CSV table of C-alpha atoms in Angstrom, one decimal:
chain,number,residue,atom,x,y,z
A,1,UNK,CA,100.5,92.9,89.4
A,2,UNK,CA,100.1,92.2,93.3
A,3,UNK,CA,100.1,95.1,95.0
A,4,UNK,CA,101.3,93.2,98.1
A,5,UNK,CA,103.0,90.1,98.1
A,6,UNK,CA,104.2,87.7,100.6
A,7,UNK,CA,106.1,84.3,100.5
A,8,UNK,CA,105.4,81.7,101.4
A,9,UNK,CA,101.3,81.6,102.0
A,10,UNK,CA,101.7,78.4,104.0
A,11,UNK,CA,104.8,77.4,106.0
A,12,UNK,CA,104.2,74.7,108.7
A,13,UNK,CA,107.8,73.4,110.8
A,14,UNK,CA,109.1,71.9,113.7
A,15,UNK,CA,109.6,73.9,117.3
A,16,UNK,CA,113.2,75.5,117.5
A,17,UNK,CA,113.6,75.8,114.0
A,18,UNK,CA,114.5,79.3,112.3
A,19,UNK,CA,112.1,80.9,109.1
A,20,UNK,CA,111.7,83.7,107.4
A,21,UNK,CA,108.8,85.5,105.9
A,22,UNK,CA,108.8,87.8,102.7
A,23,UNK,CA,107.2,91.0,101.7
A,24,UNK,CA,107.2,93.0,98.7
A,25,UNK,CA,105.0,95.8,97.7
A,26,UNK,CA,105.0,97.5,94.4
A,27,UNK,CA,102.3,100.6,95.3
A,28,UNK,CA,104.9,103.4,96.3
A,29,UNK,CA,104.5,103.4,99.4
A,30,UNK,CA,107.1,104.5,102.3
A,31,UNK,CA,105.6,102.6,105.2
A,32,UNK,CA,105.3,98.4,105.7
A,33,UNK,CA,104.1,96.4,108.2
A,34,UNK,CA,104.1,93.4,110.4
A,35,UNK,CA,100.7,92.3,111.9
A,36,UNK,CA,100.1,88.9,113.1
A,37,UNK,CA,96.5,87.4,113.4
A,38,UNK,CA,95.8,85.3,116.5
A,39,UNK,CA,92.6,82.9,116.6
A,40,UNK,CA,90.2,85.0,117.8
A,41,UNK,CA,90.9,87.1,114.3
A,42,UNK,CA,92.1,89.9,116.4
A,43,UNK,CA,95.1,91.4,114.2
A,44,UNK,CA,98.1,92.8,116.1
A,45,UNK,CA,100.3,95.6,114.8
A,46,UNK,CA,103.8,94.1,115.4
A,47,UNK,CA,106.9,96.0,113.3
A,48,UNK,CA,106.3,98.7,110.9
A,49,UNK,CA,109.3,100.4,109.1
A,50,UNK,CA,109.0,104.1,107.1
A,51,UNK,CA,111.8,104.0,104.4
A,52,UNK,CA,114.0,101.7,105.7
A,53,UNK,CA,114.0,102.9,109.4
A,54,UNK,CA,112.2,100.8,112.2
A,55,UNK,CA,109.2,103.5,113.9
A,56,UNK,CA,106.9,101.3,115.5
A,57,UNK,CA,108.2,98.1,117.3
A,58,UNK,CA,105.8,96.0,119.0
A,59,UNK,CA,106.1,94.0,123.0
A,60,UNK,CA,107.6,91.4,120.6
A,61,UNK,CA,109.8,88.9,121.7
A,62,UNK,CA,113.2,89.2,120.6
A,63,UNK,CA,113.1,86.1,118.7
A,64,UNK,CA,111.0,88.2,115.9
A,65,UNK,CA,113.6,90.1,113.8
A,66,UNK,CA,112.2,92.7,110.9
A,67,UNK,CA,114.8,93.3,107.8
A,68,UNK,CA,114.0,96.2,105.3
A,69,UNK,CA,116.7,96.6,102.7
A,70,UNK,CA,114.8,98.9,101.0
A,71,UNK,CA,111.1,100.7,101.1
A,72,UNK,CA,109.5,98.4,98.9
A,73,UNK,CA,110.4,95.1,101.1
A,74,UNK,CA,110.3,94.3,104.9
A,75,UNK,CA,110.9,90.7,106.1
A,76,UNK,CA,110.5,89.1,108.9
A,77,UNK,CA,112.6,86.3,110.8
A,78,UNK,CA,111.9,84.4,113.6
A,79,UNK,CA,114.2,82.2,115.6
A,80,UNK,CA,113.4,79.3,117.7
A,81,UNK,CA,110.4,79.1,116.4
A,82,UNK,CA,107.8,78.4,119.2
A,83,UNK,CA,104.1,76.7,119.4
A,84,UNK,CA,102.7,79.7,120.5
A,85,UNK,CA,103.9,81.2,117.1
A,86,UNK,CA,101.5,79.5,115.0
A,87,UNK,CA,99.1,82.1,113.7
A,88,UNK,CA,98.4,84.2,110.6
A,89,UNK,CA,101.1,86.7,109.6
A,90,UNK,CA,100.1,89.7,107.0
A,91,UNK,CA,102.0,92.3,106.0
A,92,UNK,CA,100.8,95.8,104.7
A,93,UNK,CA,101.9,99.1,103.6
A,94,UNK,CA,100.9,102.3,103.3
A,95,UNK,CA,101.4,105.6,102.2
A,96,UNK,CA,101.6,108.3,105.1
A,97,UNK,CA,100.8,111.8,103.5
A,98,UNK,CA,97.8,113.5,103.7
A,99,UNK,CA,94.9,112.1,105.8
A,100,UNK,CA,94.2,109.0,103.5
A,101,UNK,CA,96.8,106.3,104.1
A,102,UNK,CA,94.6,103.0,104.3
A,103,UNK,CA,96.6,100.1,104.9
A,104,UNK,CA,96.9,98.0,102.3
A,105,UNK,CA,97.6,93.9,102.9
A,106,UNK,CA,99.2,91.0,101.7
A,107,UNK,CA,97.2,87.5,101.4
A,108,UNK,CA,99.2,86.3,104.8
A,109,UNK,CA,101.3,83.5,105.7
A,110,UNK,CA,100.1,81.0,107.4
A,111,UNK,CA,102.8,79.6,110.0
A,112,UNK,CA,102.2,76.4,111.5
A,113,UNK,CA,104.9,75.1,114.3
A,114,UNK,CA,104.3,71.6,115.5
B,1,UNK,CA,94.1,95.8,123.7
B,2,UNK,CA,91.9,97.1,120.9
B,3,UNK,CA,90.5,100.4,121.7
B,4,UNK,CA,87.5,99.6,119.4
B,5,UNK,CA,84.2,98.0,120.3
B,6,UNK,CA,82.1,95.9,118.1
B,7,UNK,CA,79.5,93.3,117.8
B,8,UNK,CA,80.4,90.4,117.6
B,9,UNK,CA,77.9,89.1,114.8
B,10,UNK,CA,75.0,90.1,112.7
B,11,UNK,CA,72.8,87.5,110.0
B,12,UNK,CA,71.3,89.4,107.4
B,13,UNK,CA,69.7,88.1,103.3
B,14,UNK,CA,70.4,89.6,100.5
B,15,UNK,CA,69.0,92.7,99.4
B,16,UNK,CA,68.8,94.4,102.3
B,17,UNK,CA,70.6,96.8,104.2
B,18,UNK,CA,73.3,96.0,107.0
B,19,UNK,CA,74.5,98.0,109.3
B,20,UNK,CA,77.9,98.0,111.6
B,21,UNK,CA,78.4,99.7,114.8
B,22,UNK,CA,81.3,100.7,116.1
B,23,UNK,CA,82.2,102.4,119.5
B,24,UNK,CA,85.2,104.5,120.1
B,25,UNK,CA,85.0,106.3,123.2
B,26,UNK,CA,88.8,107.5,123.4
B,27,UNK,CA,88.9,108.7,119.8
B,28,UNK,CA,91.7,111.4,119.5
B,29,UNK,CA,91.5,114.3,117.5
B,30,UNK,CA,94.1,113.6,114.7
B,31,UNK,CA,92.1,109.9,114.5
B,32,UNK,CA,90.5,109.1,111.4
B,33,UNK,CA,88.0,106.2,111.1
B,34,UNK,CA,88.5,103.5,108.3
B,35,UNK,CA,86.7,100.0,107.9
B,36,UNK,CA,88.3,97.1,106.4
B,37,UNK,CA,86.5,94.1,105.1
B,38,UNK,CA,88.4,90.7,105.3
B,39,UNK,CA,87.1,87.0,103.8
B,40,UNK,CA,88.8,83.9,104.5
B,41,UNK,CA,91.9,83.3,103.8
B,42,UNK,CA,92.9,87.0,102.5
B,43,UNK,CA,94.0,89.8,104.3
B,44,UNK,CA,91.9,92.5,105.2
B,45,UNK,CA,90.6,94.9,102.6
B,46,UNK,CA,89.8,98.8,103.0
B,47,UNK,CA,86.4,100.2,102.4
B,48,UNK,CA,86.1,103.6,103.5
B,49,UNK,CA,87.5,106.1,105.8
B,50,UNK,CA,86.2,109.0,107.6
B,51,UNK,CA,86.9,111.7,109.9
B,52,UNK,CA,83.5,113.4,110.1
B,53,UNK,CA,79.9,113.6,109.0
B,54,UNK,CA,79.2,111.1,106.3
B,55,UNK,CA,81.2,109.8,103.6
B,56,UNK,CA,80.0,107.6,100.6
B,57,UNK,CA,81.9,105.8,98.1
B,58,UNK,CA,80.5,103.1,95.4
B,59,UNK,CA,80.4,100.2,98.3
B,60,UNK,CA,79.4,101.5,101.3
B,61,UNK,CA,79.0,104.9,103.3
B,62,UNK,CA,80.2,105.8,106.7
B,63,UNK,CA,78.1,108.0,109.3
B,64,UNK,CA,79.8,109.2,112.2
B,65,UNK,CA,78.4,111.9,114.3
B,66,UNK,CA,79.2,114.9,115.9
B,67,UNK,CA,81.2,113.8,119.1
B,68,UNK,CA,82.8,111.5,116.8
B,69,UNK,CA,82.5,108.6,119.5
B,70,UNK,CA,81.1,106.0,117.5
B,71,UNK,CA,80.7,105.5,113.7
B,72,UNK,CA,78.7,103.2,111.3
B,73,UNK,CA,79.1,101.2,108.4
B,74,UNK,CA,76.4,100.8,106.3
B,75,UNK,CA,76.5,98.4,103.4
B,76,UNK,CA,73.6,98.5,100.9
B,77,UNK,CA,71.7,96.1,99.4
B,78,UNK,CA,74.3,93.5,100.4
B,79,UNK,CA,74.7,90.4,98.7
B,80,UNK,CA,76.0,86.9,99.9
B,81,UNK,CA,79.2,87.6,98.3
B,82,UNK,CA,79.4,90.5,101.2
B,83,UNK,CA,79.6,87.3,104.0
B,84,UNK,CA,82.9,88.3,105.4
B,85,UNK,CA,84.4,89.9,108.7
B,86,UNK,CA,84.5,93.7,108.8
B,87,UNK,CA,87.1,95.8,111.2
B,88,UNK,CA,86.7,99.2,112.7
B,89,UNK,CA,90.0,101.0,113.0
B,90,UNK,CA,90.8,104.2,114.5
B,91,UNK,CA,94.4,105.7,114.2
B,92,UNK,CA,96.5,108.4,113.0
B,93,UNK,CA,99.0,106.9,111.1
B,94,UNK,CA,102.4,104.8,111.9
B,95,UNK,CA,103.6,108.3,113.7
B,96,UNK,CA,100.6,109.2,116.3
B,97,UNK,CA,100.1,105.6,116.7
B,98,UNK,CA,101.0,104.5,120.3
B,99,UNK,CA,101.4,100.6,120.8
B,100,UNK,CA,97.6,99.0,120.3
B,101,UNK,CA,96.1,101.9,118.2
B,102,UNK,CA,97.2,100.1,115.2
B,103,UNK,CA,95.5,96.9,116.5
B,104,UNK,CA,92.3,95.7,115.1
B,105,UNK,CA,89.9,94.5,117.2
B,106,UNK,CA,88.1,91.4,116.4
B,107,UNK,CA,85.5,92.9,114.0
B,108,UNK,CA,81.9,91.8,113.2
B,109,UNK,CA,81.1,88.5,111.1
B,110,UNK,CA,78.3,89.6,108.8
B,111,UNK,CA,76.8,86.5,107.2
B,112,UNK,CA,74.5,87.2,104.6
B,113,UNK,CA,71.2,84.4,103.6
B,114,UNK,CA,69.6,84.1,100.5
C-alpha cells in the first residue's frame, strides 16, 4: 500500500538514448511532482501538474517531457538522454486545500547515463 | 537558488537534544514552514509544519518566532536511527510558488553517536 510509487528505482543507459520514469500515487491527492536531486542533495522542483493540467514548469530543458493521464499518475520522459542527467529523480504529491499540504515522496529513481 | 539557509552539519549522541536552525529572511506572508527528514536512499519525509509560535507533534516541535524569519527544529532525545539529512522548506503551495520557492536547499546532516 505505497502511498507513492515510482518505477523503476534504478535505471542506468547510454547517452542519446530515450527513458521514461513512472509515478503513481494512491493518497487522493490533486497535485504531483517532479523534483530532481543533484549531488550536493539540493532537490529541485522541476514539473508539478494539479489534476491533469501542467502549473508549475521548471527552466527545464525541453528534452524533459511530463505526461499526466490522470491525477493519480504523472510521468516523466526524457529524450536524448544526457551526462549531465544522471541524478536522483523523486516524485511527490500533495493535497492543496487548507494550510497543510506536505509533500509527500516517492523512493526516487536513480538514473545513471554513461 | 534555495531561499533557505542552513547549516551544513551537526554531530550529536543519543539521548540528547538536537537542534536545527533555519534562516528565512524573505519569508512571505502566505508561507508556511515545514521540515522534512530524508535517509539514504529514500525520498524525503515530512515532520512538521508551522506557520507561527510553536507547534509539537509526537517527533519533534517547531519554534518559530515572532518576525517569522527563522524557525527551529528541535528533535528530542534523538536516537541513532535519527542520523539522516533534514530540509527546511518555506512555500505556499504549487499556486504562490514562484520558480525556486519549491526548491529545497541542501539541508543539515545530523549524525547522531552512541
Amino acid at each position: 500500500d505505497t502511498a507513492v510509487s515510482q518505477t523503476p528505482k534504478y535505471l542506468v543507459t547510454q547517452m542519446g538514448n530515450d527513458k521514461s520514469i513512472k509515478c503513481e500515487q494512491n493518497l487522493g491527492h490533486d497535485t504531483m511532482y517532479w523534483y530532481k536531486q543533484d549531488s550536493k542533495k539540493f532537490l529541485k522542483i522541476m514539473f508539478s501538474y494539479n489534476n491533469k493540467e501542467l502549473i508549475i514548469n521548471e527552466t527545464v530543458p525541453n528534452r524533459f517531457s511530463p505526461k499526466s493521464p490522470d491525477k493519480a499518475h504523472l510521468n516523466l520522459h526524457i529524450n536524448s538522454l544526457e551526462l549531465g542527467d544522471s541524478a536522483v529523480y523523486f516524485c511527490a504529491s500533495s493535497q492543496v486545500a487548507g494550510y497543510n499540504y506536505g509533500y509527500t515522496f516517492g523512493s526516487g529513481t536513480r538514473l545513471t547515463v554513461v | 537558488l534555495a531561499k533557505t539557509t542552513q547549516p551544513i552539519s551537526m554531530d550529536s549522541y543519543e539521548g540528547q537534544e538536537v537542534n536545527i536552525t533555519c534562516s528565512h529572511n524573505n519569508i512571505a506572508t502566505n508561507d508556511y514552514i515545514t521540515w522534512y527528514q530524508q535517509f539514504p536512499s529514500q525520498g524525503p519525509r515530512f515532520i512538521i509544519q508551522g506557520y507561527k509560535t510553536k507547534v509539537t507533534n509526537e517527533v519533534a516541535s517547531l519554534f518559530i518566532p515572532a518576525d517569522r524569519k527563522s524557525s527551529t527544529l528541535s528533535l528530542p532525545r534523538v536516537s541513532l536511527s535519527d542520523t539522516a539529512v533534514y530540509y527546511c522548506l518555506v512555500d505556499g503551495g504549487p499556486y504562490k510558488a514562484a520558480g525556486n520557492k519549491l526548491t529545497f536547499g541542501g539541508g543539515t546532516r545530523v549524525l547522531v553517536k552512541p
